[in-house]
Amino acid sequence: MPRFNYESIIGAPANLVFDWHHDPAAIEKLTPPWEPVKVVGTPASIDETGSRTTLELSMFGVMRLHWVAEHRNYKPGKSFQDVQISGPFASWCHTHAVEAIDDNSCLYKDSIDYQLPLGRLGELFGGWFVRRKLKKMFCYRHQRVKQECEGLAAANNHGNGASGGIKQ
């Protein structure tokens, strides 16, 4: 099963970065402006195991598809998962995790285990495209979280506002 990983160092306390994901607007903030995605209804709370968020995707500019993700394995201040119930992938499990480096910075990690539809054929013809799209999307997402959380830390005087680098 393919796995995609993306990590960043954020100059903000781990609990602040993790708690940022509780904001119902977080999913919309994390969606790059070039992606034809919208949240259908109210986003589910990440700490309610079994709660679901539905996204509407526009595929190739014409086809509309609903992607339903269920929240699982919530570990306060540490991690949670979004698992696809229905959507464009054969399977999808996205783990969001935060690890403290010190009081004022953390390692922010996304790990996705996924399978494309059509098995090996899907991977052969679409694997490169999906990997490229995920890299671009998570670069955007990590920059957004970094910007927002470092700003919050500076405003709340939680950290020194130091800038962290992105690791891949």
mmCIF file of C-alpha atoms in Angstrom:
data_model
loop_
_atom_site.group_PDB
_atom_site.id
_atom_site.type_symbol
_atom_site.label_atom_id
_atom_site.label_comp_id
_atom_site.label_asym_id
_atom_site.label_seq_id
_atom_site.Cartn_x
_atom_site.Cartn_y
_atom_site.Cartn_z
ATOM 1 C CA MET A 1 0.000 0.000 0.000
ATOM 2 C CA PRO A 2 1.479 3.394 -0.919
ATOM 3 C CA ARG A 3 2.289 5.797 1.900
ATOM 4 C CA PHE A 4 2.716 9.565 1.706
ATOM 5 C CA ASN A 5 4.480 11.471 4.526
ATOM 6 C CA TYR A 6 4.971 15.188 5.042
ATOM 7 C CA GLU A 7 6.568 16.830 8.086
ATOM 8 C CA SER A 8 7.258 20.396 9.189
ATOM 9 C CA ILE A 9 8.786 22.066 12.194
ATOM 10 C CA ILE A 10 6.464 24.740 13.552
ATOM 11 C CA GLY A 11 7.577 27.429 15.983
ATOM 12 C CA ALA A 12 4.550 27.055 18.254
ATOM 13 C CA PRO A 13 3.689 24.775 21.184
ATOM 14 C CA ALA A 14 2.464 21.307 20.196
ATOM 15 C CA ASN A 15 -0.836 21.711 22.085
ATOM 16 C CA LEU A 16 -1.602 24.955 20.213
ATOM 17 C CA VAL A 17 -0.944 23.310 16.823
ATOM 18 C CA PHE A 18 -3.050 20.271 17.725
ATOM 19 C CA ASP A 19 -5.892 22.363 19.149
ATOM 20 C CA TRP A 20 -5.961 24.478 15.965
ATOM 21 C CA HIS A 21 -7.535 21.437 14.250
ATOM 22 C CA HIS A 22 -10.587 21.661 16.546
ATOM 23 C CA ASP A 23 -11.702 24.826 14.750
ATOM 24 C CA PRO A 24 -14.666 23.879 12.521
ATOM 25 C CA ALA A 25 -13.168 26.156 9.842
ATOM 26 C CA ALA A 26 -9.834 24.242 9.870
ATOM 27 C CA ILE A 27 -10.830 21.937 7.003
ATOM 28 C CA GLU A 28 -11.667 24.908 4.787
ATOM 29 C CA LYS A 29 -8.442 26.692 5.790
ATOM 30 C CA LEU A 30 -6.475 23.560 4.885
ATOM 31 C CA THR A 31 -8.038 23.260 1.438
ATOM 32 C CA PRO A 32 -5.838 24.900 -1.206
ATOM 33 C CA PRO A 33 -7.672 27.569 -3.218
ATOM 34 C CA TRP A 34 -6.994 25.711 -6.480
ATOM 35 C CA GLU A 35 -8.754 22.538 -5.299
ATOM 36 C CA PRO A 36 -12.413 22.218 -6.370
ATOM 37 C CA VAL A 37 -13.551 21.015 -2.928
ATOM 38 C CA LYS A 38 -16.241 22.236 -0.581
ATOM 39 C CA VAL A 39 -17.465 21.039 2.785
ATOM 40 C CA VAL A 40 -21.005 19.699 2.672
ATOM 41 C CA GLY A 41 -22.799 20.536 5.902
ATOM 42 C CA THR A 42 -21.009 21.202 9.165
ATOM 43 C CA PRO A 43 -17.561 19.639 9.584
ATOM 44 C CA ALA A 44 -17.442 16.938 12.251
ATOM 45 C CA SER A 45 -15.443 17.342 15.433
ATOM 46 C CA ILE A 46 -12.097 15.525 15.349
ATOM 47 C CA ASP A 47 -12.491 14.313 18.950
ATOM 48 C CA GLU A 48 -15.791 12.510 18.334
ATOM 49 C CA THR A 49 -14.815 9.011 17.204
ATOM 50 C CA GLY A 50 -17.113 7.955 14.393
ATOM 51 C CA SER A 51 -18.104 11.493 13.451
ATOM 52 C CA ARG A 52 -18.006 12.170 9.733
ATOM 53 C CA THR A 53 -17.155 15.040 7.429
ATOM 54 C CA THR A 54 -18.394 15.070 3.837
ATOM 55 C CA LEU A 55 -16.575 16.911 1.076
ATOM 56 C CA GLU A 56 -17.868 17.516 -2.424
ATOM 57 C CA LEU A 57 -15.220 17.213 -5.129
ATOM 58 C CA SER A 58 -15.389 18.277 -8.724
ATOM 59 C CA MET A 59 -13.618 15.687 -10.848
ATOM 60 C CA PHE A 60 -12.323 16.919 -14.204
ATOM 61 C CA GLY A 61 -14.562 19.976 -13.895
ATOM 62 C CA VAL A 62 -17.769 18.063 -14.546
ATOM 63 C CA MET A 63 -18.351 15.098 -12.265
ATOM 64 C CA ARG A 64 -19.328 15.720 -8.646
ATOM 65 C CA LEU A 65 -18.257 13.187 -6.049
ATOM 66 C CA HIS A 66 -18.851 13.032 -2.301
ATOM 67 C CA TRP A 67 -15.909 12.036 -0.121
ATOM 68 C CA VAL A 68 -16.955 10.882 3.350
ATOM 69 C CA ALA A 69 -14.256 10.669 6.038
ATOM 70 C CA GLU A 70 -14.738 9.299 9.535
ATOM 71 C CA HIS A 71 -12.681 10.489 12.517
ATOM 72 C CA ARG A 72 -10.955 7.724 14.476
ATOM 73 C CA ASN A 73 -8.198 7.051 17.003
ATOM 74 C CA TYR A 74 -8.296 10.459 18.667
ATOM 75 C CA LYS A 75 -5.386 10.861 21.096
ATOM 76 C CA PRO A 76 -5.711 14.257 22.834
ATOM 77 C CA GLY A 77 -2.840 16.578 22.014
ATOM 78 C CA LYS A 78 -1.125 13.897 19.911
ATOM 79 C CA SER A 79 -2.989 12.579 16.858
ATOM 80 C CA PHE A 80 -6.205 11.644 15.100
ATOM 81 C CA GLN A 81 -7.164 9.924 11.859
ATOM 82 C CA ASP A 82 -9.486 10.545 8.940
ATOM 83 C CA VAL A 83 -10.532 7.272 7.312
ATOM 84 C CA GLN A 84 -12.370 7.267 3.994
ATOM 85 C CA ILE A 85 -15.805 5.653 4.210
ATOM 86 C CA SER A 86 -16.609 6.471 0.586
ATOM 87 C CA GLY A 87 -14.779 8.511 -2.012
ATOM 88 C CA PRO A 88 -12.264 8.536 -4.835
ATOM 89 C CA PHE A 89 -9.720 6.082 -3.372
ATOM 90 C CA ALA A 90 -9.953 2.323 -2.895
ATOM 91 C CA SER A 91 -8.770 3.081 0.660
ATOM 92 C CA TRP A 92 -7.462 6.109 2.558
ATOM 93 C CA CYS A 93 -6.255 6.537 6.141
ATOM 94 C CA HIS A 94 -4.800 9.959 7.006
ATOM 95 C CA THR A 95 -3.029 10.330 10.355
ATOM 96 C CA HIS A 96 -2.491 13.865 11.681
ATOM 97 C CA ALA A 97 0.155 13.996 14.441
ATOM 98 C CA VAL A 98 1.993 16.588 16.507
ATOM 99 C CA GLU A 99 5.115 15.936 18.612
ATOM 100 C CA ALA A 100 6.645 18.504 20.944
ATOM 101 C CA ILE A 101 10.278 19.401 20.282
ATOM 102 C CA ASP A 102 10.403 21.828 23.211
ATOM 103 C CA ASP A 103 7.975 24.248 24.878
ATOM 104 C CA ASN A 104 7.869 26.534 21.840
ATOM 105 C CA SER A 105 8.102 24.249 18.805
ATOM 106 C CA CYS A 106 6.822 20.975 17.447
ATOM 107 C CA LEU A 107 7.034 18.478 14.629
ATOM 108 C CA TYR A 108 3.822 18.514 12.596
ATOM 109 C CA LYS A 109 3.264 15.281 10.657
ATOM 110 C CA ASP A 110 0.822 13.960 8.107
ATOM 111 C CA SER A 111 0.936 10.327 7.041
ATOM 112 C CA ILE A 112 -1.440 8.835 4.499
ATOM 113 C CA ASP A 113 -1.834 5.166 3.627
ATOM 114 C CA TYR A 114 -3.906 4.882 0.475
ATOM 115 C CA GLN A 115 -4.793 2.673 -2.449
ATOM 116 C CA LEU A 116 -5.911 3.929 -5.825
ATOM 117 C CA PRO A 117 -8.891 2.394 -7.579
ATOM 118 C CA LEU A 118 -8.144 -0.304 -10.168
ATOM 119 C CA GLY A 119 -5.242 -1.760 -8.162
ATOM 120 C CA ARG A 120 -1.921 -1.986 -10.013
ATOM 121 C CA LEU A 121 -3.439 -0.444 -13.110
ATOM 122 C CA GLY A 122 -4.542 2.611 -11.103
ATOM 123 C CA GLU A 123 -1.069 2.913 -9.565
ATOM 124 C CA LEU A 124 0.635 2.522 -12.941
ATOM 125 C CA PHE A 125 -1.414 5.218 -14.670
ATOM 126 C CA GLY A 126 -2.331 7.514 -11.764
ATOM 127 C CA GLY A 127 0.216 6.974 -9.001
ATOM 128 C CA TRP A 128 2.630 9.679 -10.183
ATOM 129 C CA PHE A 129 -0.247 12.156 -10.492
ATOM 130 C CA VAL A 130 -1.570 11.454 -6.987
ATOM 131 C CA ARG A 131 1.902 11.709 -5.394
ATOM 132 C CA ARG A 132 2.552 15.035 -7.137
ATOM 133 C CA LYS A 133 -0.855 16.377 -6.108
ATOM 134 C CA LEU A 134 -0.410 15.278 -2.477
ATOM 135 C CA LYS A 135 3.023 16.907 -2.242
ATOM 136 C CA LYS A 136 1.694 20.222 -3.569
ATOM 137 C CA MET A 137 -1.393 20.082 -1.340
ATOM 138 C CA PHE A 138 0.470 19.236 1.864
ATOM 139 C CA CYS A 139 3.125 21.861 1.206
ATOM 140 C CA TYR A 140 0.258 24.384 1.133
ATOM 141 C CA ARG A 141 -1.406 22.884 4.220
ATOM 142 C CA HIS A 142 1.764 22.895 6.302
ATOM 143 C CA GLN A 143 2.582 26.462 5.331
ATOM 144 C CA ARG A 144 -0.946 27.500 6.312
ATOM 145 C CA VAL A 145 -0.802 25.764 9.701
ATOM 146 C CA LYS A 146 2.689 27.156 10.328
ATOM 147 C CA GLN A 147 1.618 30.708 9.493
ATOM 148 C CA GLU A 148 -1.556 30.584 11.583
ATOM 149 C CA CYS A 149 -0.111 28.785 14.608
ATOM 150 C CA GLU A 150 3.107 30.779 14.782
ATOM 151 C CA GLY A 151 0.974 33.921 14.582
ATOM 152 C CA LEU A 152 -1.249 32.674 17.405
ATOM 153 C CA ALA A 153 1.789 31.728 19.498
ATOM 154 C CA ALA A 154 3.318 35.177 19.032
ATOM 155 C CA ALA A 155 -0.006 36.880 19.823
ATOM 156 C CA ASN A 156 -0.498 34.725 22.926
ATOM 157 C CA ASN A 157 3.164 35.089 23.891
ATOM 158 C CA HIS A 158 3.474 31.278 23.879
ATOM 159 C CA GLY A 159 6.590 31.167 21.809
ATOM 160 C CA ASN A 160 9.383 33.133 20.338
ATOM 161 C CA GLY A 161 7.808 33.090 16.855
ATOM 162 C CA ALA A 162 10.928 31.357 15.533
ATOM 163 C CA SER A 163 10.537 30.026 12.084
ATOM 164 C CA GLY A 164 10.904 26.288 11.531
ATOM 165 C CA GLY A 165 11.913 24.551 8.361
ATOM 166 C CA ILE A 166 10.023 21.981 6.378
ATOM 167 C CA LYS A 167 11.357 18.438 6.219
ATOM 168 C CA GLN A 168 10.233 15.836 3.750
#
